[in-house]
């Protein structure tokens, strides 16, 4: 792929993202409609993936605009960042399964901040509290989707 210009490589990634969005959007049409008895005032199972794919497509358009406006520069690889991030994904899974998803999000957000170079611990800690809190409130209050039981979610759900 080295014979392809960096700009074309970046645009190829954007095209792949559009194809992914299209496939996921199509797959949501195969979801059966959930009875109102089960979801109440909540949303249908297909709506959230469609919303995410629409949001992803909009961000992808912004990415294409940025690529066309200014070509990307070559970045140096930082392998410990990459492997550390992969390791944190495993940690996220393990903490989610054995403890709590909100706790896992907090732990991983804080660790990612430190891993990728944030020196102010208070900023990393603030993000580690605000991110899962915002996600939890959005899903619980706006989308009316409950999270699985865990250490922190049990405090809220009772």
mmCIF file of C-alpha atoms in Angstrom, residues 52-154:
data_model
loop_
_atom_site.group_PDB
_atom_site.id
_atom_site.type_symbol
_atom_site.label_atom_id
_atom_site.label_comp_id
_atom_site.label_asym_id
_atom_site.label_seq_id
_atom_site.Cartn_x
_atom_site.Cartn_y
_atom_site.Cartn_z
ATOM 1 C CA UNK A 52 -24.578 5.771 15.830
ATOM 2 C CA UNK A 53 -24.066 5.058 12.122
ATOM 3 C CA UNK A 54 -25.526 8.448 11.186
ATOM 4 C CA UNK A 55 -23.224 10.136 13.682
ATOM 5 C CA UNK A 56 -20.257 8.118 12.370
ATOM 6 C CA UNK A 57 -21.096 9.068 8.769
ATOM 7 C CA UNK A 58 -21.302 12.775 9.687
ATOM 8 C CA UNK A 59 -17.936 12.614 11.466
ATOM 9 C CA UNK A 60 -16.565 10.751 8.443
ATOM 10 C CA UNK A 61 -17.681 13.578 6.137
ATOM 11 C CA UNK A 62 -15.787 16.001 8.390
ATOM 12 C CA UNK A 63 -12.738 13.718 8.169
ATOM 13 C CA UNK A 64 -12.893 13.705 4.362
ATOM 14 C CA UNK A 65 -13.214 17.487 4.330
ATOM 15 C CA UNK A 66 -10.156 17.783 6.563
ATOM 16 C CA UNK A 67 -8.143 15.346 4.407
ATOM 17 C CA UNK A 68 -8.962 17.262 1.236
ATOM 18 C CA UNK A 69 -8.230 20.608 2.877
ATOM 19 C CA UNK A 70 -4.831 19.649 4.318
ATOM 20 C CA UNK A 71 -3.057 16.365 3.596
ATOM 21 C CA UNK A 72 -2.184 14.338 6.683
ATOM 22 C CA UNK A 73 1.421 14.258 7.807
ATOM 23 C CA UNK A 74 3.225 11.042 8.581
ATOM 24 C CA UNK A 75 3.236 10.233 12.280
ATOM 25 C CA UNK A 76 5.873 8.332 14.150
ATOM 26 C CA UNK A 77 4.701 5.072 15.665
ATOM 27 C CA UNK A 78 4.537 4.737 19.431
ATOM 28 C CA UNK A 79 4.138 1.015 19.900
ATOM 29 C CA UNK A 80 3.811 1.151 23.691
ATOM 30 C CA UNK A 81 0.746 3.392 23.292
ATOM 31 C CA UNK A 82 -0.827 0.899 20.916
ATOM 32 C CA UNK A 83 -0.060 -2.186 22.997
ATOM 33 C CA UNK A 84 -1.061 -0.389 26.176
ATOM 34 C CA UNK A 85 -4.402 0.541 24.625
ATOM 35 C CA UNK A 86 -4.967 -3.054 23.525
ATOM 36 C CA UNK A 87 -4.139 -4.247 27.044
ATOM 37 C CA UNK A 88 -6.619 -1.729 28.466
ATOM 38 C CA UNK A 89 -9.334 -3.163 26.207
ATOM 39 C CA UNK A 90 -8.713 -6.550 27.817
ATOM 40 C CA UNK A 91 -8.801 -4.909 31.264
ATOM 41 C CA UNK A 92 -12.075 -3.201 30.309
ATOM 42 C CA UNK A 93 -13.631 -6.533 29.381
ATOM 43 C CA UNK A 94 -12.444 -8.257 32.546
ATOM 44 C CA UNK A 95 -13.560 -5.466 34.891
ATOM 45 C CA UNK A 96 -16.927 -5.245 33.098
ATOM 46 C CA UNK A 97 -17.560 -8.972 33.421
ATOM 47 C CA UNK A 98 -16.327 -9.431 36.983
ATOM 48 C CA UNK A 99 -17.107 -6.069 38.633
ATOM 49 C CA UNK A 100 -18.989 -3.246 36.897
ATOM 50 C CA UNK A 101 -19.143 -1.559 33.490
ATOM 51 C CA UNK A 102 -19.079 1.969 34.929
ATOM 52 C CA UNK A 103 -16.062 1.086 37.037
ATOM 53 C CA UNK A 104 -14.391 -0.358 33.934
ATOM 54 C CA UNK A 105 -15.049 2.826 31.943
ATOM 55 C CA UNK A 106 -13.612 4.968 34.743
ATOM 56 C CA UNK A 107 -10.519 2.824 35.098
ATOM 57 C CA UNK A 108 -9.836 2.672 31.365
ATOM 58 C CA UNK A 109 -10.469 6.389 30.749
ATOM 59 C CA UNK A 110 -8.089 7.334 33.563
ATOM 60 C CA UNK A 111 -5.456 4.853 32.378
ATOM 61 C CA UNK A 112 -5.746 5.978 28.742
ATOM 62 C CA UNK A 113 -5.237 9.595 29.773
ATOM 63 C CA UNK A 114 -2.049 8.697 31.637
ATOM 64 C CA UNK A 115 -0.843 6.291 28.926
ATOM 65 C CA UNK A 116 -1.234 8.872 26.170
ATOM 66 C CA UNK A 117 0.614 11.572 28.081
ATOM 67 C CA UNK A 118 -1.776 13.574 30.249
ATOM 68 C CA UNK A 119 0.366 14.864 33.111
ATOM 69 C CA UNK A 120 -2.352 16.541 35.157
ATOM 70 C CA UNK A 121 -3.822 13.800 37.310
ATOM 71 C CA UNK A 122 -6.832 15.939 38.190
ATOM 72 C CA UNK A 123 -7.786 16.182 34.492
ATOM 73 C CA UNK A 124 -7.512 12.409 34.069
ATOM 74 C CA UNK A 125 -9.528 11.865 37.258
ATOM 75 C CA UNK A 126 -12.185 14.376 36.189
ATOM 76 C CA UNK A 127 -12.563 12.640 32.827
ATOM 77 C CA UNK A 128 -12.667 9.265 34.580
ATOM 78 C CA UNK A 129 -15.647 10.469 36.639
ATOM 79 C CA UNK A 130 -17.500 12.608 34.074
ATOM 80 C CA UNK A 131 -17.298 10.175 31.145
ATOM 81 C CA UNK A 132 -19.045 7.184 32.735
ATOM 82 C CA UNK A 133 -21.397 9.493 34.624
ATOM 83 C CA UNK A 134 -22.517 11.192 31.427
ATOM 84 C CA UNK A 135 -22.828 7.885 29.580
ATOM 85 C CA UNK A 136 -24.834 6.375 32.429
ATOM 86 C CA UNK A 137 -27.226 9.311 32.741
ATOM 87 C CA UNK A 138 -27.717 9.540 28.969
ATOM 88 C CA UNK A 139 -28.561 5.864 28.642
ATOM 89 C CA UNK A 140 -30.640 5.662 31.803
ATOM 90 C CA UNK A 141 -32.582 8.933 31.655
ATOM 91 C CA UNK A 142 -32.734 9.767 27.949
ATOM 92 C CA UNK A 143 -32.687 6.376 26.216
ATOM 93 C CA UNK A 144 -34.189 4.528 29.207
ATOM 94 C CA UNK A 145 -31.756 1.629 28.805
ATOM 95 C CA UNK A 146 -30.568 -0.090 31.970
ATOM 96 C CA UNK A 147 -26.974 -1.163 32.433
ATOM 97 C CA UNK A 148 -26.141 -4.634 33.720
ATOM 98 C CA UNK A 149 -25.903 -5.045 37.475
ATOM 99 C CA UNK A 150 -22.530 -4.293 39.007
ATOM 100 C CA UNK A 151 -20.842 -2.672 41.983
ATOM 101 C CA UNK A 152 -21.662 0.948 41.080
ATOM 102 C CA UNK A 153 -24.871 0.359 39.128
ATOM 103 C CA UNK A 154 -26.337 -1.529 42.106
#
